[in-house]
């Protein structure tokens, strides 16, 4: 069964600290994996997208890693800011042109001053 | 960049009435648009996939007669919630895919409250 699981479910960190969010998937075949940030009451915004051959990709303070062998991905946030408070969603696609997207349940991150 | 706009951002309606939500790709052509529903603290649930000029494909358990989807042009898809009930209250999000591109861009979402 194609699934995407994220951990932790929720996380609270102090402003300025780093954190790492995890995404494990069983989707097969695998084409690409995306991390999205979703602010409360808003639509998701893409942070990174990685294909099978990519191990890491950065977008500012966000760095995503991918291990296609173990089917694991992580999103590392450096020097967190209050504006990083949001839900972070991992999405896996089995094909490059198809319409299938498997969504993780998300990690709710709260950054406190 | 690729911008997807939803309208309205929020709407309150009475039970039994119908509500239309628009999803527009502002700066690109989208052959495929997706409609999702999201409950509080849960991830997005795909409701249906619509391709321009053809009937939408609904996910299992989604009533096509209740959630009418129209994708009449490459830049516009609409979701109409017919005979709305309080249990239809939710956050509805659309996304759009560029032609021959795997990236899907999301709208800002529409908060529907049925009273």
PDB file of C-alpha atoms in Angstrom, chain A residues 32 34 36 38 41-44 46 49 89 95-99 101 103-105, chain B residues 32 34 36 38 42-44 49 51 91 93 97 101-104 106-109:
ATOM      1  CA  UNK A  32       9.793  12.678  -6.921  1.00  0.00           C
ATOM      2  CA  UNK A  34       8.191  17.459  -2.437  1.00  0.00           C
ATOM      3  CA  UNK A  36       5.418  21.985   1.204  1.00  0.00           C
ATOM      4  CA  UNK A  38       1.213  25.351   4.708  1.00  0.00           C
ATOM      5  CA  UNK A  41      -5.787  28.924   6.525  1.00  0.00           C
ATOM      6  CA  UNK A  42      -3.647  29.041   3.394  1.00  0.00           C
ATOM      7  CA  UNK A  43      -2.773  26.694   0.570  1.00  0.00           C
ATOM      8  CA  UNK A  44       0.520  24.765   0.546  1.00  0.00           C
ATOM      9  CA  UNK A  46       6.381  24.354  -2.425  1.00  0.00           C
ATOM     10  CA  UNK A  49      11.319  19.003  -4.989  1.00  0.00           C
ATOM     11  CA  UNK A  89       3.712  18.360   4.245  1.00  0.00           C
ATOM     12  CA  UNK A  95       5.333   9.053 -11.869  1.00  0.00           C
ATOM     13  CA  UNK A  96       6.664  12.161 -13.559  1.00  0.00           C
ATOM     14  CA  UNK A  97       3.618  13.011 -15.585  1.00  0.00           C
ATOM     15  CA  UNK A  98       0.779  11.269 -13.822  1.00  0.00           C
ATOM     16  CA  UNK A  99      -1.818  12.768 -11.560  1.00  0.00           C
ATOM     17  CA  UNK A 101       0.177  12.477  -5.401  1.00  0.00           C
ATOM     18  CA  UNK A 103       0.262  13.242   0.869  1.00  0.00           C
ATOM     19  CA  UNK A 104       1.750  12.819   4.291  1.00  0.00           C
ATOM     20  CA  UNK A 105      -0.289  13.831   7.300  1.00  0.00           C
TER      21      UNK A 105
ATOM     22  CA  UNK B  32      -5.160  19.392 -15.060  1.00  0.00           C
ATOM     23  CA  UNK B  34      -7.149  19.066  -8.587  1.00  0.00           C
ATOM     24  CA  UNK B  36      -8.866  18.856  -2.239  1.00  0.00           C
ATOM     25  CA  UNK B  38      -8.902  19.530   4.309  1.00  0.00           C
ATOM     26  CA  UNK B  42      -5.485  16.765   8.823  1.00  0.00           C
ATOM     27  CA  UNK B  43      -3.743  16.523   5.504  1.00  0.00           C
ATOM     28  CA  UNK B  44      -5.291  17.247   2.148  1.00  0.00           C
ATOM     29  CA  UNK B  49      -9.129  15.511 -10.778  1.00  0.00           C
ATOM     30  CA  UNK B  51      -8.945  17.848 -17.127  1.00  0.00           C
ATOM     31  CA  UNK B  91     -11.254  24.087   3.775  1.00  0.00           C
ATOM     32  CA  UNK B  93      -7.994  23.800  -1.912  1.00  0.00           C
ATOM     33  CA  UNK B  97      -0.503  21.467 -13.146  1.00  0.00           C
ATOM     34  CA  UNK B 101       5.185  19.390 -16.046  1.00  0.00           C
ATOM     35  CA  UNK B 102       5.010  17.507 -12.802  1.00  0.00           C
ATOM     36  CA  UNK B 103       4.855  20.570 -10.577  1.00  0.00           C
ATOM     37  CA  UNK B 104       1.452  21.326  -9.082  1.00  0.00           C
ATOM     38  CA  UNK B 106      -1.804  25.327  -4.950  1.00  0.00           C
ATOM     39  CA  UNK B 107      -4.367  28.011  -4.528  1.00  0.00           C
ATOM     40  CA  UNK B 108      -4.710  29.798  -1.218  1.00  0.00           C
ATOM     41  CA  UNK B 109      -7.762  27.786  -0.250  1.00  0.00           C
TER      42      UNK B 109
END
